Amino acid sequence: MHRIVKLAAIAAASTAAVAVTASPALAWTNGPYHATTSALVVKVSGSPVATCTGSVLSGTMTTAGTFTVTAASATGCGVTVTPTGFPWSGSFSGGNATISNFKMSALGCTYAGSLSGPATGAMPPATVTFTDRPVSGTGLFCFSNVTVSATYVFTQP
């Protein structure tokens, strides 16, 4: 009888260990995703120069939380803002999200860099906040000290 109790205790402990190590935090599936925001803010030296009323990112996601951005838009900015240089790459890791190769053109300049910020919520959906992330400008008479801020909600259909 003792032997059966010990075996049952070992089996229960093994099951609990597997349950603790299996993390449902990244519940993405392989396939398409969309990320939307109602405000994409571009600042120069801390002052807003463009506040877009919408932005959408889309592409493909993997079960590991890595993704590509193959299309993007920025609307209602007051100036023409054109996302370029696709694909951008990204990932969710350790409660953060990063987009590398971010690139948008406006006013004759191309601004590029990496965006990173905290990711919250059950995934999917996940809310990612990029706050005053610096980007560099290339072109004639480009602004310096440019930052990008946005809060995107990532979802999968």
PDB file of C-alpha atoms in Angstrom, residues 27-112:
ATOM      1  CA  ALA A  27      -0.197  31.227 -27.401  1.00  0.00           C
ATOM      2  CA  TRP A  28       0.422  32.444 -30.939  1.00  0.00           C
ATOM      3  CA  THR A  29      -0.322  30.220 -33.881  1.00  0.00           C
ATOM      4  CA  ASN A  30       1.628  30.151 -37.130  1.00  0.00           C
ATOM      5  CA  GLY A  31      -0.119  32.513 -39.514  1.00  0.00           C
ATOM      6  CA  PRO A  32      -1.277  36.052 -40.110  1.00  0.00           C
ATOM      7  CA  TYR A  33      -1.670  38.778 -37.496  1.00  0.00           C
ATOM      8  CA  HIS A  34      -2.763  42.425 -37.412  1.00  0.00           C
ATOM      9  CA  ALA A  35      -1.624  45.150 -35.030  1.00  0.00           C
ATOM     10  CA  THR A  36      -3.561  48.411 -34.785  1.00  0.00           C
ATOM     11  CA  THR A  37      -3.150  51.699 -32.965  1.00  0.00           C
ATOM     12  CA  SER A  38      -5.260  54.838 -32.834  1.00  0.00           C
ATOM     13  CA  ALA A  39      -2.256  57.120 -32.282  1.00  0.00           C
ATOM     14  CA  LEU A  40       1.223  57.015 -33.780  1.00  0.00           C
ATOM     15  CA  VAL A  41       3.150  60.053 -32.539  1.00  0.00           C
ATOM     16  CA  VAL A  42       6.376  61.347 -34.071  1.00  0.00           C
ATOM     17  CA  LYS A  43       8.248  63.895 -31.992  1.00  0.00           C
ATOM     18  CA  VAL A  44      11.265  66.096 -32.703  1.00  0.00           C
ATOM     19  CA  SER A  45      13.160  67.147 -29.580  1.00  0.00           C
ATOM     20  CA  GLY A  46      10.124  66.193 -27.493  1.00  0.00           C
ATOM     21  CA  SER A  47       7.547  68.204 -29.508  1.00  0.00           C
ATOM     22  CA  PRO A  48       4.988  66.354 -31.663  1.00  0.00           C
ATOM     23  CA  VAL A  49       5.401  67.011 -35.408  1.00  0.00           C
ATOM     24  CA  ALA A  50       3.005  64.335 -36.617  1.00  0.00           C
ATOM     25  CA  THR A  51       0.209  62.601 -34.747  1.00  0.00           C
ATOM     26  CA  CYS A  52      -1.350  59.922 -36.918  1.00  0.00           C
ATOM     27  CA  THR A  53      -4.917  58.898 -36.094  1.00  0.00           C
ATOM     28  CA  GLY A  54      -4.273  55.304 -37.098  1.00  0.00           C
ATOM     29  CA  SER A  55      -1.642  52.781 -37.996  1.00  0.00           C
ATOM     30  CA  VAL A  56      -1.837  49.120 -38.942  1.00  0.00           C
ATOM     31  CA  LEU A  57       0.926  46.525 -39.091  1.00  0.00           C
ATOM     32  CA  SER A  58       0.397  43.098 -40.643  1.00  0.00           C
ATOM     33  CA  GLY A  59       2.390  40.041 -41.533  1.00  0.00           C
ATOM     34  CA  THR A  60       3.020  36.558 -40.222  1.00  0.00           C
ATOM     35  CA  MET A  61       3.557  35.226 -36.709  1.00  0.00           C
ATOM     36  CA  THR A  62       5.172  32.018 -35.481  1.00  0.00           C
ATOM     37  CA  THR A  63       4.272  29.937 -32.445  1.00  0.00           C
ATOM     38  CA  ALA A  64       7.561  31.103 -30.883  1.00  0.00           C
ATOM     39  CA  GLY A  65       6.356  34.730 -30.945  1.00  0.00           C
ATOM     40  CA  THR A  66       8.617  35.904 -33.770  1.00  0.00           C
ATOM     41  CA  PHE A  67       6.968  37.847 -36.555  1.00  0.00           C
ATOM     42  CA  THR A  68       7.549  39.749 -39.758  1.00  0.00           C
ATOM     43  CA  VAL A  69       5.894  42.984 -40.757  1.00  0.00           C
ATOM     44  CA  THR A  70       5.185  42.764 -44.480  1.00  0.00           C
ATOM     45  CA  ALA A  71       2.784  45.712 -44.718  1.00  0.00           C
ATOM     46  CA  ALA A  72       2.070  48.835 -42.680  1.00  0.00           C
ATOM     47  CA  SER A  73       0.078  52.024 -42.930  1.00  0.00           C
ATOM     48  CA  ALA A  74      -0.059  55.371 -41.155  1.00  0.00           C
ATOM     49  CA  THR A  75      -3.151  57.507 -41.689  1.00  0.00           C
ATOM     50  CA  GLY A  76      -4.412  60.908 -40.576  1.00  0.00           C
ATOM     51  CA  CYS A  77      -0.901  62.237 -39.930  1.00  0.00           C
ATOM     52  CA  GLY A  78      -1.254  65.729 -41.403  1.00  0.00           C
ATOM     53  CA  VAL A  79       1.746  64.899 -43.614  1.00  0.00           C
ATOM     54  CA  THR A  80       2.326  61.899 -45.839  1.00  0.00           C
ATOM     55  CA  VAL A  81       3.970  59.110 -43.856  1.00  0.00           C
ATOM     56  CA  THR A  82       4.977  56.062 -45.900  1.00  0.00           C
ATOM     57  CA  PRO A  83       6.200  52.838 -44.299  1.00  0.00           C
ATOM     58  CA  THR A  84       9.065  51.332 -46.358  1.00  0.00           C
ATOM     59  CA  GLY A  85      11.850  48.747 -46.308  1.00  0.00           C
ATOM     60  CA  PHE A  86       9.792  45.604 -45.747  1.00  0.00           C
ATOM     61  CA  PRO A  87      10.031  43.125 -44.257  1.00  0.00           C
ATOM     62  CA  TRP A  88      10.628  44.327 -40.738  1.00  0.00           C
ATOM     63  CA  SER A  89      11.348  41.624 -38.158  1.00  0.00           C
ATOM     64  CA  GLY A  90      10.058  41.356 -34.626  1.00  0.00           C
ATOM     65  CA  SER A  91       9.660  39.197 -31.568  1.00  0.00           C
ATOM     66  CA  PHE A  92       7.916  38.798 -28.246  1.00  0.00           C
ATOM     67  CA  SER A  93      10.254  37.731 -25.454  1.00  0.00           C
ATOM     68  CA  GLY A  94      10.251  38.047 -21.685  1.00  0.00           C
ATOM     69  CA  GLY A  95       7.317  40.471 -21.496  1.00  0.00           C
ATOM     70  CA  ASN A  96       8.742  42.752 -24.192  1.00  0.00           C
ATOM     71  CA  ALA A  97       8.319  43.174 -27.927  1.00  0.00           C
ATOM     72  CA  THR A  98      10.843  44.457 -30.453  1.00  0.00           C
ATOM     73  CA  ILE A  99      10.504  45.513 -34.077  1.00  0.00           C
ATOM     74  CA  SER A 100      13.807  45.701 -35.952  1.00  0.00           C
ATOM     75  CA  ASN A 101      14.313  47.437 -39.293  1.00  0.00           C
ATOM     76  CA  PHE A 102      11.417  49.855 -38.655  1.00  0.00           C
ATOM     77  CA  LYS A 103      11.442  52.414 -41.463  1.00  0.00           C
ATOM     78  CA  MET A 104       9.056  55.211 -42.489  1.00  0.00           C
ATOM     79  CA  SER A 105       9.485  58.143 -44.872  1.00  0.00           C
ATOM     80  CA  ALA A 106       8.065  61.637 -44.365  1.00  0.00           C
ATOM     81  CA  LEU A 107       8.937  65.117 -45.616  1.00  0.00           C
ATOM     82  CA  GLY A 108      11.741  63.854 -47.872  1.00  0.00           C
ATOM     83  CA  CYS A 109      13.494  61.912 -45.124  1.00  0.00           C
ATOM     84  CA  THR A 110      13.538  58.264 -44.120  1.00  0.00           C
ATOM     85  CA  TYR A 111      13.486  57.528 -40.397  1.00  0.00           C
ATOM     86  CA  ALA A 112      14.659  54.110 -39.263  1.00  0.00           C
TER      87      ALA A 112
END
